[in-house]
PDB file of C-alpha atoms in Angstrom:
ATOM      1  CA  MET A   1      96.305 112.307 114.056  1.00 55.00           C
ATOM      2  CA  LEU A   2      98.972 109.605 113.654  1.00 55.00           C
ATOM      3  CA  ILE A   3      96.357 106.964 112.824  1.00 59.00           C
ATOM      4  CA  LYS A   4      94.923 109.247 110.123  1.00 60.00           C
ATOM      5  CA  LYS A   5      98.387 109.772 108.608  1.00 59.00           C
ATOM      6  CA  ILE A   6      99.007 106.022 108.565  1.00 59.00           C
ATOM      7  CA  ILE A   7      95.701 105.456 106.801  1.00 62.00           C
ATOM      8  CA  GLN A   8      96.525 108.249 104.323  1.00 59.00           C
ATOM      9  CA  GLN A   9      99.843 106.642 103.379  1.00 57.00           C
ATOM     10  CA  LEU A  10      98.335 103.223 102.673  1.00 59.00           C
ATOM     11  CA  VAL A  11      95.318 104.679 100.918  1.00 61.00           C
ATOM     12  CA  LEU A  12      97.636 106.130  98.240  1.00 54.00           C
ATOM     13  CA  ILE A  13      98.178 102.651  96.805  1.00 52.00           C
ATOM     14  CA  ILE A  14      94.901 101.002  97.736  1.00 57.00           C
ATOM     15  CA  MET A  15      92.738 103.670  96.088  1.00 57.00           C
ATOM     16  CA  ARG A  16      94.436 103.725  92.696  1.00 52.00           C
ATOM     17  CA  SER A  17      92.331 102.892  89.631  1.00 47.00           C
ATOM     18  CA  SER A  18      92.350 103.631  85.933  1.00 46.00           C
ATOM     19  CA  ILE A  19      91.315 103.841  82.301  1.00 41.00           C
ATOM     20  CA  LEU A  20      91.537 106.893  80.044  1.00 46.00           C
ATOM     21  CA  VAL A  21      90.610 108.346  83.419  1.00 59.00           C
ATOM     22  CA  GLY A  22      92.345 107.326  86.627  1.00 74.00           C
ATOM     23  CA  GLY A  23      91.380 108.301  90.116  1.00 85.00           C
ATOM     24  CA  GLN A  24      91.708 108.106  93.862  1.00 89.00           C
ATOM     25  CA  ALA A  25      89.486 108.700  96.841  1.00 92.00           C
ATOM     26  CA  VAL A  26      90.662 111.507  99.125  1.00 92.00           C
ATOM     27  CA  ILE A  27      89.313 113.013 102.342  1.00 91.00           C
ATOM     28  CA  ASN A  28      85.677 113.949 101.656  1.00 94.00           C
ATOM     29  CA  GLY A  29      86.248 113.751  97.926  1.00 96.00           C
ATOM     30  CA  VAL A  30      87.728 112.289  94.770  1.00 95.00           C
ATOM     31  CA  MET A  31      90.740 112.958  92.555  1.00 94.00           C
ATOM     32  CA  MET A  32      90.431 112.238  88.826  1.00 93.00           C
ATOM     33  CA  ARG A  33      93.408 112.071  86.475  1.00 90.00           C
ATOM     34  CA  VAL A  34      92.997 112.484  82.710  1.00 87.00           C
ATOM     35  CA  PRO A  35      95.517 112.996  79.872  1.00 86.00           C
ATOM     36  CA  GLY A  36      97.282 116.289  80.599  1.00 89.00           C
ATOM     37  CA  ALA A  37      95.796 117.094  84.007  1.00 92.00           C
ATOM     38  CA  TYR A  38      94.293 115.921  87.283  1.00 94.00           C
ATOM     39  CA  SER A  39      91.622 117.491  89.454  1.00 96.00           C
ATOM     40  CA  THR A  40      90.537 117.041  93.059  1.00 96.00           C
ATOM     41  CA  ALA A  41      87.042 117.856  94.309  1.00 97.00           C
ATOM     42  CA  VAL A  42      85.986 117.766  97.968  1.00 97.00           C
ATOM     43  CA  ARG A  43      82.729 118.349  99.812  1.00 96.00           C
ATOM     44  CA  LEU A  44      83.009 121.162 102.373  1.00 94.00           C
ATOM     45  CA  GLU A  45      81.106 121.369 105.653  1.00 90.00           C
ATOM     46  CA  ASN A  46      78.831 124.084 104.218  1.00 90.00           C
ATOM     47  CA  GLY A  47      77.733 121.691 101.468  1.00 92.00           C
ATOM     48  CA  GLU A  48      79.652 123.355  98.656  1.00 95.00           C
ATOM     49  CA  ILE A  49      82.196 121.529  96.465  1.00 96.00           C
ATOM     50  CA  ALA A  50      85.734 122.909  96.226  1.00 96.00           C
ATOM     51  CA  SER A  51      87.975 121.778  93.373  1.00 96.00           C
ATOM     52  CA  LYS A  52      91.565 122.211  92.239  1.00 96.00           C
ATOM     53  CA  THR A  53      92.919 121.336  88.776  1.00 96.00           C
ATOM     54  CA  THR A  54      96.628 120.829  88.029  1.00 95.00           C
ATOM     55  CA  PRO A  55      98.237 120.369  84.575  1.00 95.00           C
ATOM     56  CA  PHE A  56     100.357 117.212  84.367  1.00 92.00           C
ATOM     57  CA  LYS A  57     102.382 115.322  81.769  1.00 89.00           C
ATOM     58  CA  SER A  58     103.811 111.901  82.551  1.00 88.00           C
ATOM     59  CA  ILE A  59     107.535 111.173  82.342  1.00 90.00           C
ATOM     60  CA  ASN A  60     106.563 108.136  80.270  1.00 87.00           C
ATOM     61  CA  GLU A  61     105.019 110.426  77.651  1.00 85.00           C
ATOM     62  CA  GLU A  62     107.851 112.966  77.708  1.00 88.00           C
ATOM     63  CA  LYS A  63     110.645 110.391  77.414  1.00 89.00           C
ATOM     64  CA  GLY A  64     108.835 107.723  75.402  1.00 86.00           C
ATOM     65  CA  TYR A  65     109.061 105.143  78.192  1.00 87.00           C
ATOM     66  CA  GLN A  66     105.437 104.037  77.683  1.00 83.00           C
ATOM     67  CA  LYS A  67     106.751 101.493  75.160  1.00 86.00           C
ATOM     68  CA  ILE A  68     109.204  99.917  77.629  1.00 90.00           C
ATOM     69  CA  PRO A  69     107.598  97.144  79.744  1.00 89.00           C
ATOM     70  CA  ILE A  70     108.203  97.145  83.527  1.00 89.00           C
ATOM     71  CA  ILE A  71     109.972 100.546  83.437  1.00 91.00           C
ATOM     72  CA  ARG A  72     106.729 102.298  82.442  1.00 88.00           C
ATOM     73  CA  GLY A  73     104.951 100.593  85.331  1.00 84.00           C
ATOM     74  CA  ALA A  74     107.556 101.588  87.923  1.00 87.00           C
ATOM     75  CA  ILE A  75     107.484 105.206  86.719  1.00 89.00           C
ATOM     76  CA  GLY A  76     103.690 105.193  86.577  1.00 83.00           C
ATOM     77  CA  LEU A  77     103.454 103.970  90.160  1.00 82.00           C
ATOM     78  CA  TYR A  78     105.911 106.643  91.335  1.00 84.00           C
ATOM     79  CA  GLU A  79     103.866 109.349  89.609  1.00 86.00           C
ATOM     80  CA  ALA A  80     100.614 107.941  90.978  1.00 83.00           C
ATOM     81  CA  MET A  81     102.049 108.030  94.505  1.00 82.00           C
ATOM     82  CA  LYS A  82     103.325 111.588  94.032  1.00 85.00           C
ATOM     83  CA  ILE A  83     100.000 112.865  92.691  1.00 88.00           C
ATOM     84  CA  GLY A  84      98.060 110.875  95.260  1.00 83.00           C
ATOM     85  CA  TYR A  85     100.082 112.261  98.151  1.00 83.00           C
ATOM     86  CA  SER A  86      99.692 115.838  96.885  1.00 87.00           C
ATOM     87  CA  THR A  87      95.931 115.599  96.370  1.00 90.00           C
ATOM     88  CA  LEU A  88      95.370 113.767  99.644  1.00 85.00           C
ATOM     89  CA  ASN A  89      97.270 116.486 101.492  1.00 85.00           C
ATOM     90  CA  TRP A  90      95.212 119.189  99.770  1.00 91.00           C
ATOM     91  CA  SER A  91      91.981 117.494 100.791  1.00 90.00           C
ATOM     92  CA  ALA A  92      93.295 117.230 104.368  1.00 84.00           C
ATOM     93  CA  ILE A  93      94.147 120.950 104.388  1.00 85.00           C
ATOM     94  CA  MET A  94      90.640 121.791 103.167  1.00 88.00           C
ATOM     95  CA  ALA A  95      89.171 119.650 105.956  1.00 80.00           C
ATOM     96  CA  GLU A  96      91.393 121.334 108.560  1.00 72.00           C
ATOM     97  CA  GLN A  97      90.371 124.788 107.336  1.00 66.00           C
ATOM     98  CA  GLU A  98      86.733 123.811 107.733  1.00 55.00           C
ATOM     99  CA  LEU A  99      87.454 122.758 111.313  1.00 52.00           C
ATOM    100  CA  ASP A 100      89.546 125.906 111.973  1.00 52.00           C
ATOM    101  CA  GLN A 101      92.673 123.808 112.537  1.00 54.00           C
ATOM    102  CA  LYS A 102      96.155 124.957 111.552  1.00 56.00           C
ATOM    103  CA  SER A 103      98.630 122.639 109.891  1.00 57.00           C
ATOM    104  CA  ASN A 104     102.204 122.508 111.232  1.00 65.00           C
ATOM    105  CA  LYS A 105     104.752 121.487 108.573  1.00 70.00           C
ATOM    106  CA  ILE A 106     107.255 119.984 111.015  1.00 75.00           C
ATOM    107  CA  THR A 107     104.541 117.988 112.771  1.00 72.00           C
ATOM    108  CA  ASP A 108     103.185 116.823 109.408  1.00 69.00           C
ATOM    109  CA  ILE A 109     106.650 115.643 108.296  1.00 74.00           C
ATOM    110  CA  ILE A 110     107.193 113.726 111.549  1.00 78.00           C
ATOM    111  CA  MET A 111     103.765 112.099 111.311  1.00 73.00           C
ATOM    112  CA  ASN A 112     104.255 111.185 107.654  1.00 71.00           C
ATOM    113  CA  LEU A 113     107.628 109.577 108.417  1.00 78.00           C
ATOM    114  CA  ALA A 114     106.083 107.693 111.337  1.00 78.00           C
ATOM    115  CA  ALA A 115     103.293 106.498 109.048  1.00 76.00           C
ATOM    116  CA  ILE A 116     105.761 105.277 106.407  1.00 77.00           C
ATOM    117  CA  LEU A 117     107.814 103.506 109.086  1.00 83.00           C
ATOM    118  CA  PHE A 118     104.654 101.852 110.385  1.00 84.00           C
ATOM    119  CA  ALA A 119     103.686 100.672 106.878  1.00 81.00           C
ATOM    120  CA  VAL A 120     107.168  99.250 106.175  1.00 82.00           C
ATOM    121  CA  SER A 121     107.255  97.524 109.563  1.00 87.00           C
ATOM    122  CA  LEU A 122     103.775  96.053 109.174  1.00 87.00           C
ATOM    123  CA  PHE A 123     103.951  94.800 105.589  1.00 88.00           C
ATOM    124  CA  ILE A 124     107.657  94.131 105.007  1.00 88.00           C
ATOM    125  CA  LEU A 125     109.439  93.596 108.330  1.00 90.00           C
ATOM    126  CA  SER A 126     106.730  91.704 110.231  1.00 94.00           C
ATOM    127  CA  PRO A 127     106.266  88.885 107.668  1.00 95.00           C
ATOM    128  CA  ILE A 128     110.042  88.312 107.539  1.00 94.00           C
ATOM    129  CA  PHE A 129     110.466  88.136 111.323  1.00 93.00           C
ATOM    130  CA  VAL A 130     107.414  85.910 111.830  1.00 95.00           C
ATOM    131  CA  THR A 131     108.559  83.533 109.076  1.00 95.00           C
ATOM    132  CA  LYS A 132     111.998  83.118 110.710  1.00 92.00           C
ATOM    133  CA  PHE A 133     110.339  81.210 113.562  1.00 92.00           C
ATOM    134  CA  PHE A 134     108.724  78.660 111.253  1.00 94.00           C
ATOM    135  CA  VAL A 135     110.851  78.278 108.108  1.00 93.00           C
ATOM    136  CA  SER A 136     114.589  77.859 107.532  1.00 89.00           C
ATOM    137  CA  THR A 137     116.224  81.016 106.170  1.00 86.00           C
ATOM    138  CA  THR A 138     118.303  78.850 103.805  1.00 86.00           C
ATOM    139  CA  ASP A 139     115.209  77.721 101.874  1.00 91.00           C
ATOM    140  CA  ALA A 140     114.455  80.789  99.742  1.00 92.00           C
ATOM    141  CA  ILE A 141     111.285  79.418  98.138  1.00 93.00           C
ATOM    142  CA  SER A 142     109.602  78.105 101.304  1.00 95.00           C
ATOM    143  CA  PHE A 143     110.642  81.210 103.241  1.00 95.00           C
ATOM    144  CA  ASN A 144     109.137  83.666 100.752  1.00 96.00           C
ATOM    145  CA  VAL A 145     105.981  81.633 100.149  1.00 96.00           C
ATOM    146  CA  PHE A 146     105.304  81.558 103.901  1.00 97.00           C
ATOM    147  CA  ALA A 147     106.205  85.260 104.278  1.00 96.00           C
ATOM    148  CA  GLY A 148     103.934  86.096 101.341  1.00 96.00           C
ATOM    149  CA  ILE A 149     100.994  84.308 102.937  1.00 96.00           C
ATOM    150  CA  ILE A 150     101.644  86.164 106.201  1.00 97.00           C
ATOM    151  CA  ARG A 151     101.856  89.489 104.322  1.00 95.00           C
ATOM    152  CA  ILE A 152      98.559  88.945 102.507  1.00 95.00           C
ATOM    153  CA  SER A 153      96.896  87.873 105.768  1.00 96.00           C
ATOM    154  CA  ILE A 154      98.128  91.023 107.528  1.00 94.00           C
ATOM    155  CA  PHE A 155      96.918  93.163 104.620  1.00 92.00           C
ATOM    156  CA  ILE A 156      93.408  91.685 104.629  1.00 94.00           C
ATOM    157  CA  THR A 157      93.176  91.921 108.434  1.00 95.00           C
ATOM    158  CA  TYR A 158      94.307  95.554 108.297  1.00 91.00           C
ATOM    159  CA  LEU A 159      91.646  96.402 105.698  1.00 92.00           C
ATOM    160  CA  LEU A 160      88.922  94.713 107.737  1.00 94.00           C
ATOM    161  CA  LEU A 161      89.946  96.581 110.895  1.00 91.00           C
ATOM    162  CA  ILE A 162      90.164 100.072 109.388  1.00 90.00           C
ATOM    163  CA  SER A 163      86.904  99.555 107.475  1.00 91.00           C
ATOM    164  CA  THR A 164      85.091  99.676 110.832  1.00 92.00           C
ATOM    165  CA  LEU A 165      86.185 103.304 111.374  1.00 89.00           C
ATOM    166  CA  LYS A 166      83.620 105.945 110.383  1.00 90.00           C
ATOM    167  CA  ASP A 167      86.100 108.189 108.518  1.00 88.00           C
ATOM    168  CA  VAL A 168      87.495 105.237 106.588  1.00 90.00           C
ATOM    169  CA  ARG A 169      84.030 104.027 105.646  1.00 94.00           C
ATOM    170  CA  THR A 170      83.333 107.475 104.163  1.00 94.00           C
ATOM    171  CA  LEU A 171      86.637 107.269 102.302  1.00 92.00           C
ATOM    172  CA  PHE A 172      85.645 103.868 100.913  1.00 94.00           C
ATOM    173  CA  GLN A 173      82.306 105.341  99.791  1.00 96.00           C
ATOM    174  CA  TYR A 174      84.172 107.974  97.779  1.00 96.00           C
ATOM    175  CA  HIS A 175      86.308 105.140  96.410  1.00 94.00           C
ATOM    176  CA  GLY A 176      83.107 103.490  95.206  1.00 95.00           C
ATOM    177  CA  ALA A 177      81.911 106.810  93.762  1.00 96.00           C
ATOM    178  CA  GLU A 178      85.158 107.128  91.814  1.00 93.00           C
ATOM    179  CA  HIS A 179      84.803 103.639  90.304  1.00 93.00           C
ATOM    180  CA  LYS A 180      81.140 104.054  89.396  1.00 95.00           C
ATOM    181  CA  THR A 181      81.804 107.431  87.769  1.00 94.00           C
ATOM    182  CA  ILE A 182      84.669 106.003  85.727  1.00 91.00           C
ATOM    183  CA  PHE A 183      82.513 103.072  84.605  1.00 90.00           C
ATOM    184  CA  THR A 184      79.755 105.478  83.540  1.00 92.00           C
ATOM    185  CA  PHE A 185      82.172 107.691  81.632  1.00 90.00           C
ATOM    186  CA  GLU A 186      83.981 104.881  79.808  1.00 86.00           C
ATOM    187  CA  ASN A 187      80.637 103.455  78.704  1.00 87.00           C
ATOM    188  CA  GLY A 188      79.709 106.746  77.054  1.00 88.00           C
ATOM    189  CA  GLN A 189      76.814 107.462  79.413  1.00 91.00           C
ATOM    190  CA  LYS A 190      75.727 110.790  80.856  1.00 92.00           C
ATOM    191  CA  LEU A 191      77.035 111.432  84.351  1.00 94.00           C
ATOM    192  CA  SER A 192      73.848 111.180  86.381  1.00 95.00           C
ATOM    193  CA  TYR A 193      72.835 109.389  89.554  1.00 95.00           C
ATOM    194  CA  ALA A 194      70.376 107.218  87.611  1.00 95.00           C
ATOM    195  CA  ASN A 195      73.090 105.995  85.216  1.00 95.00           C
ATOM    196  CA  THR A 196      75.930 105.707  87.696  1.00 96.00           C
ATOM    197  CA  LYS A 197      74.119 103.753  90.414  1.00 92.00           C
ATOM    198  CA  LYS A 198      73.657 100.850  87.946  1.00 94.00           C
ATOM    199  CA  HIS A 199      77.399 100.214  87.712  1.00 95.00           C
ATOM    200  CA  LYS A 200      79.527  98.092  90.024  1.00 93.00           C
ATOM    201  CA  LYS A 201      81.669  99.687  92.680  1.00 94.00           C
ATOM    202  CA  GLU A 202      84.502  97.203  92.031  1.00 92.00           C
ATOM    203  CA  HIS A 203      86.882  98.084  89.182  1.00 87.00           C
ATOM    204  CA  PRO A 204      89.265  95.496  87.628  1.00 82.00           C
ATOM    205  CA  ARG A 205      92.116  98.005  87.410  1.00 80.00           C
ATOM    206  CA  CYS A 206      91.838  99.325  90.953  1.00 84.00           C
ATOM    207  CA  GLY A 207      94.888  99.779  93.156  1.00 80.00           C
ATOM    208  CA  THR A 208      93.537  97.175  95.575  1.00 85.00           C
ATOM    209  CA  SER A 209      93.807  94.571  92.814  1.00 85.00           C
ATOM    210  CA  PHE A 210      97.210  95.960  91.845  1.00 84.00           C
ATOM    211  CA  LEU A 211      98.541  95.674  95.386  1.00 86.00           C
ATOM    212  CA  PHE A 212      97.293  92.090  95.659  1.00 89.00           C
ATOM    213  CA  ILE A 213      99.143  91.241  92.423  1.00 89.00           C
ATOM    214  CA  VAL A 214     102.292  92.924  93.795  1.00 89.00           C
ATOM    215  CA  MET A 215     102.123  90.656  96.844  1.00 92.00           C
ATOM    216  CA  LEU A 216     101.773  87.551  94.681  1.00 92.00           C
ATOM    217  CA  VAL A 217     104.526  88.585  92.246  1.00 91.00           C
ATOM    218  CA  SER A 218     106.836  89.429  95.164  1.00 93.00           C
ATOM    219  CA  ILE A 219     106.647  85.818  96.385  1.00 94.00           C
ATOM    220  CA  PHE A 220     108.180  84.513  93.150  1.00 93.00           C
ATOM    221  CA  SER A 221     110.524  87.481  92.641  1.00 92.00           C
ATOM    222  CA  PHE A 222     111.924  87.459  96.171  1.00 94.00           C
ATOM    223  CA  SER A 223     112.333  83.667  96.086  1.00 94.00           C
ATOM    224  CA  ALA A 224     114.439  83.925  92.935  1.00 93.00           C
ATOM    225  CA  LEU A 225     116.479  86.901  94.183  1.00 92.00           C
ATOM    226  CA  ASP A 226     117.182  85.399  97.608  1.00 93.00           C
ATOM    227  CA  GLY A 227     118.163  82.080  96.029  1.00 91.00           C
ATOM    228  CA  LEU A 228     120.551  83.741  93.571  1.00 92.00           C
ATOM    229  CA  VAL A 229     122.229  85.800  96.309  1.00 91.00           C
ATOM    230  CA  ILE A 230     122.679  82.728  98.530  1.00 90.00           C
ATOM    231  CA  PHE A 231     124.057  80.700  95.610  1.00 89.00           C
ATOM    232  CA  PHE A 232     126.496  83.212  94.118  1.00 90.00           C
ATOM    233  CA  LEU A 233     127.767  84.565  97.449  1.00 88.00           C
ATOM    234  CA  LYS A 234     128.002  81.005  98.804  1.00 86.00           C
ATOM    235  CA  LEU A 235     126.083  81.927 101.966  1.00 87.00           C
ATOM    236  CA  ASN A 236     124.757  79.416 104.480  1.00 84.00           C
ATOM    237  CA  GLU A 237     121.788  81.714 105.007  1.00 84.00           C
ATOM    238  CA  LEU A 238     120.679  85.218 104.041  1.00 87.00           C
ATOM    239  CA  PRO A 239     120.863  87.684 106.975  1.00 89.00           C
ATOM    240  CA  THR A 240     117.562  89.362 107.824  1.00 87.00           C
ATOM    241  CA  PHE A 241     118.915  92.864 107.190  1.00 88.00           C
ATOM    242  CA  GLY A 242     120.358  91.801 103.840  1.00 89.00           C
ATOM    243  CA  ARG A 243     117.074  90.165 102.846  1.00 91.00           C
ATOM    244  CA  LEU A 244     115.189  93.311 103.835  1.00 90.00           C
ATOM    245  CA  LEU A 245     117.460  95.579 101.759  1.00 90.00           C
ATOM    246  CA  ILE A 246     117.177  93.329  98.701  1.00 90.00           C
ATOM    247  CA  HIS A 247     113.387  93.284  98.939  1.00 91.00           C
ATOM    248  CA  ILE A 248     113.061  97.051  99.407  1.00 89.00           C
ATOM    249  CA  PHE A 249     115.440  97.964  96.558  1.00 89.00           C
ATOM    250  CA  CYS A 250     113.749  95.515  94.184  1.00 90.00           C
ATOM    251  CA  MET A 251     110.212  96.743  94.897  1.00 88.00           C
ATOM    252  CA  PRO A 252     110.149  99.193  91.923  1.00 89.00           C
ATOM    253  CA  LEU A 253     110.899  96.315  89.530  1.00 90.00           C
ATOM    254  CA  VAL A 254     108.351  94.071  91.251  1.00 91.00           C
ATOM    255  CA  ALA A 255     105.768  96.859  90.954  1.00 87.00           C
ATOM    256  CA  GLY A 256     106.695  97.397  87.299  1.00 88.00           C
ATOM    257  CA  PHE A 257     106.246  93.724  86.494  1.00 90.00           C
ATOM    258  CA  SER A 258     102.969  93.672  88.443  1.00 88.00           C
ATOM    259  CA  TYR A 259     101.796  96.549  86.256  1.00 84.00           C
ATOM    260  CA  GLU A 260     102.344  94.374  83.179  1.00 85.00           C
ATOM    261  CA  VAL A 261     100.430  91.507  84.798  1.00 87.00           C
ATOM    262  CA  LEU A 262      97.506  93.800  85.648  1.00 81.00           C
ATOM    263  CA  LYS A 263      97.609  95.253  82.145  1.00 79.00           C
ATOM    264  CA  PHE A 264      97.306  91.763  80.668  1.00 83.00           C
ATOM    265  CA  LEU A 265      94.511  90.723  83.044  1.00 83.00           C
ATOM    266  CA  ALA A 266      92.550  93.931  82.416  1.00 76.00           C
ATOM    267  CA  LYS A 267      92.853  93.524  78.648  1.00 78.00           C
ATOM    268  CA  TYR A 268      91.617  89.932  78.523  1.00 81.00           C
ATOM    269  CA  MET A 269      89.259  89.828  81.515  1.00 80.00           C
ATOM    270  CA  ASP A 270      86.133  89.993  79.333  1.00 78.00           C
ATOM    271  CA  LYS A 271      87.564  87.664  76.681  1.00 82.00           C
ATOM    272  CA  ASN A 272      88.972  84.749  78.659  1.00 84.00           C
ATOM    273  CA  TYR A 273      87.240  82.844  81.475  1.00 86.00           C
ATOM    274  CA  LEU A 274      90.528  81.785  83.099  1.00 86.00           C
ATOM    275  CA  VAL A 275      91.736  85.398  83.193  1.00 84.00           C
ATOM    276  CA  LYS A 276      88.424  86.397  84.748  1.00 86.00           C
ATOM    277  CA  ILE A 277      89.013  83.846  87.523  1.00 88.00           C
ATOM    278  CA  LEU A 278      92.508  85.269  88.117  1.00 86.00           C
ATOM    279  CA  CYS A 279      90.963  88.730  88.559  1.00 87.00           C
ATOM    280  CA  MET A 280      88.507  87.544  91.211  1.00 92.00           C
ATOM    281  CA  PRO A 281      90.751  87.851  94.332  1.00 92.00           C
ATOM    282  CA  GLY A 282      91.378  91.548  93.648  1.00 89.00           C
ATOM    283  CA  LEU A 283      87.685  92.203  92.998  1.00 91.00           C
ATOM    284  CA  LEU A 284      86.747  90.374  96.200  1.00 94.00           C
ATOM    285  CA  LEU A 285      89.175  92.543  98.191  1.00 93.00           C
ATOM    286  CA  GLN A 286      87.375  95.586  96.811  1.00 94.00           C
ATOM    287  CA  LYS A 287      84.273  94.401  98.648  1.00 95.00           C
ATOM    288  CA  ILE A 288      86.172  95.772 101.647  1.00 95.00           C
ATOM    289  CA  THR A 289      87.782  98.901 100.153  1.00 93.00           C
ATOM    290  CA  THR A 290      84.713 100.184  98.285  1.00 95.00           C
ATOM    291  CA  LYS A 291      81.281 100.996  99.706  1.00 96.00           C
ATOM    292  CA  GLU A 292      78.094 102.141  97.985  1.00 97.00           C
ATOM    293  CA  PRO A 293      78.205 105.952  97.636  1.00 97.00           C
ATOM    294  CA  ASP A 294      75.235 108.268  98.076  1.00 97.00           C
ATOM    295  CA  GLU A 295      74.067 110.842  95.532  1.00 97.00           C
ATOM    296  CA  LYS A 296      76.055 113.709  97.061  1.00 97.00           C
ATOM    297  CA  GLN A 297      79.290 111.692  96.978  1.00 98.00           C
ATOM    298  CA  LEU A 298      78.711 110.827  93.321  1.00 98.00           C
ATOM    299  CA  GLU A 299      78.150 114.526  92.645  1.00 98.00           C
ATOM    300  CA  VAL A 300      81.659 115.224  93.963  1.00 98.00           C
ATOM    301  CA  ALA A 301      83.123 112.528  91.680  1.00 97.00           C
ATOM    302  CA  PHE A 302      81.272 114.034  88.688  1.00 97.00           C
ATOM    303  CA  LYS A 303      82.698 117.461  89.516  1.00 97.00           C
ATOM    304  CA  SER A 304      86.230 116.082  89.765  1.00 96.00           C
ATOM    305  CA  LEU A 305      86.007 114.367  86.371  1.00 94.00           C
ATOM    306  CA  LYS A 306      84.488 117.364  84.595  1.00 94.00           C
ATOM    307  CA  THR A 307      86.985 119.868  85.995  1.00 95.00           C
ATOM    308  CA  ALA A 308      89.876 117.538  85.122  1.00 93.00           C
ATOM    309  CA  PHE A 309      88.866 117.611  81.452  1.00 91.00           C
ATOM    310  CA  GLY A 310      87.897 121.282  81.610  1.00 91.00           C
ATOM    311  CA  ASP A 311      86.633 122.699  78.306  1.00 88.00           C
ATOM    312  CA  LYS A 312      87.426 119.395  76.551  1.00 87.00           C
ATOM    313  CA  TYR A 313      84.777 117.492  78.497  1.00 85.00           C
ATOM    314  CA  GLU A 314      81.859 118.472  76.240  1.00 82.00           C
ATOM    315  CA  SER A 315      83.652 117.171  73.142  1.00 76.00           C
ATOM    316  CA  ILE A 316      84.888 113.979  74.831  1.00 78.00           C
ATOM    317  CA  LYS A 317      81.764 112.844  76.697  1.00 74.00           C
ATOM    318  CA  GLY A 318      79.548 110.247  75.053  1.00 67.00           C
ATOM    319  CA  GLY A 319      82.393 108.192  73.599  1.00 67.00           C
ATOM    320  CA  LYS A 320      83.435 104.766  74.838  1.00 60.00           C
ATOM    321  CA  TYR A 321      86.889 104.486  76.338  1.00 58.00           C
ATOM    322  CA  LYS A 322      88.932 101.660  77.768  1.00 53.00           C
ATOM    323  CA  ALA A 323      92.670 101.853  78.321  1.00 46.00           C
ATOM    324  CA  ASP A 324      94.974  98.923  79.025  1.00 41.00           C
ATOM    325  CA  ALA A 325      95.748  99.383  82.687  1.00 35.00           C
ATOM    326  CA  ILE A 326      96.329 101.806  85.508  1.00 34.00           C
ATOM    327  CA  GLY A 327      97.036 105.450  84.797  1.00 32.00           C
TER     328      GLY A 327
END
């Protein structure tokens, strides 16, 4: 159970993608987010598809923050995590009901906290402690470059390891189904197996690409922040705990800036060869986090998208859509 919770926590970021439609793979299904709502569809053991639609309006839309760079990205990521956690939990509950298992709230809270602690330890603490043995803590640039390389290496190794698990492979198939369905929709094509199977399973605005950009941006951001703190406070070195706090508290801004980078890359990927090259690492990582879906998994993704739009789907389908970045 703990391993599943850990995977659920990390999947919230890894599975993010976007356009007019945004989505996420969940347990035995797919969540699709559209303007004004999001819907989750899951395949039950009896073969039927259960779905749940929830109205939603972004804080960025309500407050007008969508015009403010970096802030809109930080808020968007927070909302994506909140929606992702809610829909992932719902899909888990549906799976437990199918298996006649009862969910215990206290146990779930403890496991979720343990999963978050594991994620922070693995991707934030571990790189810092490993780097201390090889690089001087007074050299902010060298320290964070080395820590960044360690962090990316841990991330890739983690993805490769969990991709060998049967449940995770199924999750990655639904991730591929989500991407292919979004590609089909934004190209104005009918949602059918024949049309959808032609599209790639890797999406340039996927959360895997976003997370890779966050790791790269954090190298430069943390180097600058650590250097400024050491300089202005006249420190001989930055204590590990202090470095950790600075990095954690600055993550929303790093994520917000990464959003702007991804937005730029997504906008010019098809227009500029250099930008296309810069997008390649994220797309290559998706070779791990997406697998080819079967027809039944695509059917679930279709259901999620259609129920998200509701009655508006018939009037919207057939058009070509392409938003700037993640939703």
